[in-house]
Amino acid sequence: MSEKILVGVAWPYASGPRHLGHIAGAYLPADIFARFHRCKGNEVLMVSGADEHGTPITIKAEQEGKTPAEVAAFYRNQFTETFQQMGISFDLFTHTNTENHTQVTQDIFLQLYKKGYIYKDQVLQAWCQSCQRFLTDRYIEGICPLCGFNDARGDQCDQCGKPMNPVDLKDPHCKLCGGRPEFKNSEHFFLKLSAFQEELLAWVRDKTFWRPNVYHFTLHYLEEGLRDRAITRDMEWGVPIPLPGYESKRIYVWFDAVIGYLSASKEWAFRIKGEPDKWRQFWQDQNAKPYYFIGKDNIVFHSIIWPAMLLGYGGLDLPYDVPANEFLTFEEKKFSTSRNWAVWVPDYLSRYEPDPLRYLLSINMPETNDTDFSWREFYRRNNDELVATYGNLAHRVLTFTYKNYDGMIPPAGELDPASRRLLATTEEVFKSVDSLLSGCKFKDSLKTIMGLAQEANRYLDEKSPWKAIKLDKSAAGTSLYVVISVLSGLRILMYPFLPFSSQKLHEYLGYSGQVQDYGWQLRLPPSGQKLNPPQPLFVKLDEKMIEEENKREEHTKSD
């Protein structure tokens, strides 16, 4: 019986291009997971969208002399193109500046308000005398009172991950003019997080299968005690408050962004599927499993605040898992859009194919600790592993078979013990990778798959069909058939990670349609199946590219 899998992916601020840290942190693991479950025949709904209501958008708009809507639309279109080129297979990628999202957000706001989970109170709001405006949280920077990080924002500290209130920052200053803000009382709406303290504690304590970083961070945060949190701000860009008298205020971005998973699901149901109630299968079925793929700086919003909102609203499924990744660093410093410290994905795609990057970020995924990106590592992984191990296996077997067996898969013949062991190993790898991917262990999954490619290479070297064919063409054909069978398995095993090259291999092997249509299982290819003329799956890189890319990055930094 198929499962229903909701894959919610972090909503990127529409204020700058995506960099490698974004891809490794949320979008690639989500895509691997979704593709795997589609292969298994499960019903998958993978949604996200451009977060167009955040302060980063208004800052960018002021810097460029544009409206927030203009800036958001530009980057939203860029996101869509980037994700398509990288093979990130959303069922719907939408945005927060839609009528549907506004309606869903306001509905949740009103229901929580009617139930007493949202209330009005005074909050100290930062006022910049020089700019003559109230400053939303991201317009304020200062020193984190908890860990001492110098560049903490008014909403969160990137160093320790704790949510922040601007008034708590030490030495706060305006991001626009550098001046020190004063704090004035302003009436706002608060989410009564404290009302969900015990219920959330009981819920989280059962989540021992969560990643240790997510589980312990969430549990510790809850045990410290939840504080109510303001959910509106003095600003004119965002979802309007659905009550009279608050026309100059808006629902704040962190509250409406997480609602995007639900609003996107509803939009997918009525706009894409033409079945307005279909979203309920992923949100109101106790057997459905909602997964939220995010970076570690967003854990608290998805493991505490969003569940609290869902509990307060009622009738909607809580998260099943929140497999947050740690950070991918660049030269051992965190990627940062605002500080222009990044390898930008559109720039990468202008020179290289997507699968080598997907491979590197998967085999080096920051699942339990920060990992570092370098162009030398990219070069090594591409040439030594993708090209030399996997790509070479496929190319030398298929070209030799195509040339010597009339372009067809040779008969299996009688299998010796070594051949049977290799096929049995392939079956075991399917089971092992199934378990690993189901548990969101992507790095270990890919290492296991590459281990199978290495095993097939050893078998091929031992059998040496290019020598055996001179004495016994049938025996050589049998060993080729065995390796082609392993390749048939690898096209499926690799598909969640490397969709483009897997589809190429699928077609070289003579299969039609799409890889995922063949299911998550080893299918032995029929003898006599016609092969298509094979080409290399991957391009070997010249070592000079390392120096060229490092120079390019130095030029970018100097700009």
PDB file of C-alpha atoms in Angstrom, residues 26-182:
ATOM      1  CA  ALA A  26      17.362  22.051   2.038  1.00  0.00           C
ATOM      2  CA  TYR A  27      16.576  21.724  -1.669  1.00  0.00           C
ATOM      3  CA  LEU A  28      18.802  18.830  -2.707  1.00  0.00           C
ATOM      4  CA  PRO A  29      17.983  16.522   0.248  1.00  0.00           C
ATOM      5  CA  ALA A  30      14.282  17.237  -0.255  1.00  0.00           C
ATOM      6  CA  ASP A  31      14.526  16.403  -3.954  1.00  0.00           C
ATOM      7  CA  ILE A  32      16.450  13.166  -3.313  1.00  0.00           C
ATOM      8  CA  PHE A  33      13.812  12.150  -0.781  1.00  0.00           C
ATOM      9  CA  ALA A  34      10.887  13.007  -3.070  1.00  0.00           C
ATOM     10  CA  ARG A  35      12.371  11.212  -6.086  1.00  0.00           C
ATOM     11  CA  PHE A  36      13.073   8.124  -3.975  1.00  0.00           C
ATOM     12  CA  HIS A  37       9.487   7.933  -2.733  1.00  0.00           C
ATOM     13  CA  ARG A  38       8.076   8.498  -6.213  1.00  0.00           C
ATOM     14  CA  CYS A  39      10.217   5.574  -7.417  1.00  0.00           C
ATOM     15  CA  LYS A  40       8.692   3.461  -4.666  1.00  0.00           C
ATOM     16  CA  GLY A  41       5.216   4.312  -5.918  1.00  0.00           C
ATOM     17  CA  ASN A  42       4.289   6.530  -2.986  1.00  0.00           C
ATOM     18  CA  GLU A  43       2.147   9.637  -3.397  1.00  0.00           C
ATOM     19  CA  VAL A  44       4.426  12.640  -2.960  1.00  0.00           C
ATOM     20  CA  LEU A  45       3.561  16.299  -2.678  1.00  0.00           C
ATOM     21  CA  MET A  46       6.674  18.493  -2.667  1.00  0.00           C
ATOM     22  CA  VAL A  47       5.960  22.202  -2.215  1.00  0.00           C
ATOM     23  CA  SER A  48       7.764  25.442  -1.533  1.00  0.00           C
ATOM     24  CA  GLY A  49       7.776  28.970  -2.839  1.00  0.00           C
ATOM     25  CA  ALA A  50       9.459  32.340  -2.828  1.00  0.00           C
ATOM     26  CA  ASP A  51       9.097  34.147   0.500  1.00  0.00           C
ATOM     27  CA  GLU A  52       8.277  37.617  -0.769  1.00  0.00           C
ATOM     28  CA  HIS A  53       7.263  39.305   2.471  1.00  0.00           C
ATOM     29  CA  GLY A  54      10.541  39.257   4.369  1.00  0.00           C
ATOM     30  CA  THR A  55      12.550  42.280   5.357  1.00  0.00           C
ATOM     31  CA  PRO A  56      15.414  41.186   3.067  1.00  0.00           C
ATOM     32  CA  ILE A  57      13.130  42.001   0.133  1.00  0.00           C
ATOM     33  CA  THR A  58      12.356  45.512   1.367  1.00  0.00           C
ATOM     34  CA  ILE A  59      16.061  46.116   2.062  1.00  0.00           C
ATOM     35  CA  LYS A  60      16.977  44.936  -1.431  1.00  0.00           C
ATOM     36  CA  ALA A  61      14.229  47.085  -2.952  1.00  0.00           C
ATOM     37  CA  GLU A  62      15.533  50.189  -1.201  1.00  0.00           C
ATOM     38  CA  GLN A  63      19.062  49.423  -2.329  1.00  0.00           C
ATOM     39  CA  GLU A  64      17.956  49.048  -5.967  1.00  0.00           C
ATOM     40  CA  GLY A  65      15.323  51.794  -6.025  1.00  0.00           C
ATOM     41  CA  LYS A  66      12.551  49.330  -6.869  1.00  0.00           C
ATOM     42  CA  THR A  67       9.327  48.220  -5.264  1.00  0.00           C
ATOM     43  CA  PRO A  68       9.398  45.058  -3.139  1.00  0.00           C
ATOM     44  CA  ALA A  69       7.051  43.408  -5.657  1.00  0.00           C
ATOM     45  CA  GLU A  70       9.467  44.099  -8.529  1.00  0.00           C
ATOM     46  CA  VAL A  71      12.428  42.673  -6.635  1.00  0.00           C
ATOM     47  CA  ALA A  72      10.454  39.630  -5.515  1.00  0.00           C
ATOM     48  CA  ALA A  73       9.176  38.855  -9.011  1.00  0.00           C
ATOM     49  CA  PHE A  74      12.682  39.007 -10.472  1.00  0.00           C
ATOM     50  CA  TYR A  75      14.186  36.560  -7.999  1.00  0.00           C
ATOM     51  CA  ARG A  76      11.135  34.313  -8.006  1.00  0.00           C
ATOM     52  CA  ASN A  77      11.596  33.782 -11.737  1.00  0.00           C
ATOM     53  CA  GLN A  78      15.314  33.200 -11.205  1.00  0.00           C
ATOM     54  CA  PHE A  79      14.565  30.614  -8.490  1.00  0.00           C
ATOM     55  CA  THR A  80      12.240  28.741 -10.805  1.00  0.00           C
ATOM     56  CA  GLU A  81      14.868  28.579 -13.557  1.00  0.00           C
ATOM     57  CA  THR A  82      17.630  27.581 -11.113  1.00  0.00           C
ATOM     58  CA  PHE A  83      15.585  24.776  -9.557  1.00  0.00           C
ATOM     59  CA  GLN A  84      14.560  23.429 -12.955  1.00  0.00           C
ATOM     60  CA  GLN A  85      18.175  23.380 -14.144  1.00  0.00           C
ATOM     61  CA  MET A  86      19.317  21.669 -10.931  1.00  0.00           C
ATOM     62  CA  GLY A  87      16.546  19.074 -11.243  1.00  0.00           C
ATOM     63  CA  ILE A  88      14.724  20.086  -8.047  1.00  0.00           C
ATOM     64  CA  SER A  89      11.379  18.457  -8.786  1.00  0.00           C
ATOM     65  CA  PHE A  90       8.718  20.541  -7.028  1.00  0.00           C
ATOM     66  CA  ASP A  91       5.101  19.614  -7.549  1.00  0.00           C
ATOM     67  CA  LEU A  92       4.469  23.303  -6.943  1.00  0.00           C
ATOM     68  CA  PHE A  93       6.832  26.210  -6.376  1.00  0.00           C
ATOM     69  CA  THR A  94       4.703  29.261  -5.687  1.00  0.00           C
ATOM     70  CA  HIS A  95       5.116  32.474  -3.646  1.00  0.00           C
ATOM     71  CA  THR A  96       3.651  34.257  -0.637  1.00  0.00           C
ATOM     72  CA  ASN A  97       2.304  37.245  -2.567  1.00  0.00           C
ATOM     73  CA  THR A  98      -0.782  35.401  -3.816  1.00  0.00           C
ATOM     74  CA  GLU A  99      -4.438  35.886  -2.934  1.00  0.00           C
ATOM     75  CA  ASN A 100      -4.613  32.225  -1.905  1.00  0.00           C
ATOM     76  CA  HIS A 101      -1.721  32.563   0.553  1.00  0.00           C
ATOM     77  CA  THR A 102      -3.222  35.724   2.026  1.00  0.00           C
ATOM     78  CA  GLN A 103      -6.572  33.983   2.576  1.00  0.00           C
ATOM     79  CA  VAL A 104      -5.037  30.894   4.199  1.00  0.00           C
ATOM     80  CA  THR A 105      -2.782  33.011   6.437  1.00  0.00           C
ATOM     81  CA  GLN A 106      -5.624  35.279   7.537  1.00  0.00           C
ATOM     82  CA  ASP A 107      -7.845  32.255   8.232  1.00  0.00           C
ATOM     83  CA  ILE A 108      -5.241  30.751  10.564  1.00  0.00           C
ATOM     84  CA  PHE A 109      -4.689  34.136  12.214  1.00  0.00           C
ATOM     85  CA  LEU A 110      -8.435  34.609  12.864  1.00  0.00           C
ATOM     86  CA  GLN A 111      -8.981  31.075  14.161  1.00  0.00           C
ATOM     87  CA  LEU A 112      -6.077  31.388  16.602  1.00  0.00           C
ATOM     88  CA  TYR A 113      -7.313  34.834  17.625  1.00  0.00           C
ATOM     89  CA  LYS A 114     -10.867  33.576  18.271  1.00  0.00           C
ATOM     90  CA  LYS A 115      -9.510  30.732  20.399  1.00  0.00           C
ATOM     91  CA  GLY A 116      -7.383  33.079  22.494  1.00  0.00           C
ATOM     92  CA  TYR A 117      -4.061  31.873  21.129  1.00  0.00           C
ATOM     93  CA  ILE A 118      -3.395  35.280  19.595  1.00  0.00           C
ATOM     94  CA  TYR A 119      -3.783  38.377  21.762  1.00  0.00           C
ATOM     95  CA  LYS A 120      -2.919  42.083  21.714  1.00  0.00           C
ATOM     96  CA  ASP A 121      -0.177  43.623  23.832  1.00  0.00           C
ATOM     97  CA  GLN A 122       2.380  46.382  23.825  1.00  0.00           C
ATOM     98  CA  VAL A 123       5.831  45.593  22.466  1.00  0.00           C
ATOM     99  CA  LEU A 124       8.978  47.663  22.401  1.00  0.00           C
ATOM    100  CA  GLN A 125       9.574  48.438  18.750  1.00  0.00           C
ATOM    101  CA  ALA A 126      12.849  49.866  17.482  1.00  0.00           C
ATOM    102  CA  TRP A 127      12.547  53.413  16.128  1.00  0.00           C
ATOM    103  CA  CYS A 128      15.339  54.961  14.069  1.00  0.00           C
ATOM    104  CA  GLN A 129      15.326  58.723  14.497  1.00  0.00           C
ATOM    105  CA  SER A 130      17.620  59.238  11.519  1.00  0.00           C
ATOM    106  CA  CYS A 131      15.521  57.117   9.152  1.00  0.00           C
ATOM    107  CA  GLN A 132      12.236  58.285  10.736  1.00  0.00           C
ATOM    108  CA  ARG A 133      10.753  54.798  10.770  1.00  0.00           C
ATOM    109  CA  PHE A 134      10.067  51.748  12.896  1.00  0.00           C
ATOM    110  CA  LEU A 135      12.645  49.088  12.160  1.00  0.00           C
ATOM    111  CA  THR A 136      11.587  45.509  11.579  1.00  0.00           C
ATOM    112  CA  ASP A 137      13.822  42.863  13.082  1.00  0.00           C
ATOM    113  CA  ARG A 138      16.177  42.351  10.151  1.00  0.00           C
ATOM    114  CA  TYR A 139      16.894  46.077   9.972  1.00  0.00           C
ATOM    115  CA  ILE A 140      18.594  45.749  13.373  1.00  0.00           C
ATOM    116  CA  GLU A 141      21.917  44.089  14.088  1.00  0.00           C
ATOM    117  CA  GLY A 142      23.932  43.753  17.259  1.00  0.00           C
ATOM    118  CA  ILE A 143      25.655  41.364  19.639  1.00  0.00           C
ATOM    119  CA  CYS A 144      23.860  38.168  20.616  1.00  0.00           C
ATOM    120  CA  PRO A 145      23.277  38.183  24.400  1.00  0.00           C
ATOM    121  CA  LEU A 146      23.533  34.378  24.476  1.00  0.00           C
ATOM    122  CA  CYS A 147      26.656  33.497  22.479  1.00  0.00           C
ATOM    123  CA  GLY A 148      28.309  36.872  21.864  1.00  0.00           C
ATOM    124  CA  PHE A 149      28.103  36.703  18.047  1.00  0.00           C
ATOM    125  CA  ASN A 150      28.763  40.197  16.676  1.00  0.00           C
ATOM    126  CA  ASP A 151      26.384  40.097  13.696  1.00  0.00           C
ATOM    127  CA  ALA A 152      23.187  38.758  15.252  1.00  0.00           C
ATOM    128  CA  ARG A 153      19.963  40.021  13.702  1.00  0.00           C
ATOM    129  CA  GLY A 154      16.908  41.305  15.498  1.00  0.00           C
ATOM    130  CA  ASP A 155      14.972  38.142  14.698  1.00  0.00           C
ATOM    131  CA  GLN A 156      17.627  35.455  15.130  1.00  0.00           C
ATOM    132  CA  CYS A 157      21.272  34.732  15.818  1.00  0.00           C
ATOM    133  CA  ASP A 158      22.890  32.798  12.975  1.00  0.00           C
ATOM    134  CA  GLN A 159      25.670  31.602  15.269  1.00  0.00           C
ATOM    135  CA  CYS A 160      23.642  29.802  17.978  1.00  0.00           C
ATOM    136  CA  GLY A 161      20.318  29.534  16.123  1.00  0.00           C
ATOM    137  CA  LYS A 162      18.229  31.092  18.909  1.00  0.00           C
ATOM    138  CA  PRO A 163      15.274  33.328  17.976  1.00  0.00           C
ATOM    139  CA  MET A 164      15.868  36.888  19.079  1.00  0.00           C
ATOM    140  CA  ASN A 165      13.908  40.005  19.977  1.00  0.00           C
ATOM    141  CA  PRO A 166      15.566  43.278  18.916  1.00  0.00           C
ATOM    142  CA  VAL A 167      15.395  44.700  22.437  1.00  0.00           C
ATOM    143  CA  ASP A 168      17.547  41.788  23.674  1.00  0.00           C
ATOM    144  CA  LEU A 169      20.501  42.606  21.410  1.00  0.00           C
ATOM    145  CA  LYS A 170      23.563  44.233  22.909  1.00  0.00           C
ATOM    146  CA  ASP A 171      24.793  47.358  21.139  1.00  0.00           C
ATOM    147  CA  PRO A 172      21.943  47.356  18.548  1.00  0.00           C
ATOM    148  CA  HIS A 173      22.293  49.491  15.442  1.00  0.00           C
ATOM    149  CA  CYS A 174      20.218  50.283  12.361  1.00  0.00           C
ATOM    150  CA  LYS A 175      21.278  48.230   9.345  1.00  0.00           C
ATOM    151  CA  LEU A 176      20.477  51.155   7.024  1.00  0.00           C
ATOM    152  CA  CYS A 177      22.213  54.113   8.658  1.00  0.00           C
ATOM    153  CA  GLY A 178      24.231  52.558  11.475  1.00  0.00           C
ATOM    154  CA  GLY A 179      22.544  54.700  14.111  1.00  0.00           C
ATOM    155  CA  ARG A 180      21.446  53.395  17.494  1.00  0.00           C
ATOM    156  CA  PRO A 181      17.657  52.919  17.594  1.00  0.00           C
ATOM    157  CA  GLU A 182      15.435  53.836  20.519  1.00  0.00           C
TER     158      GLU A 182
END
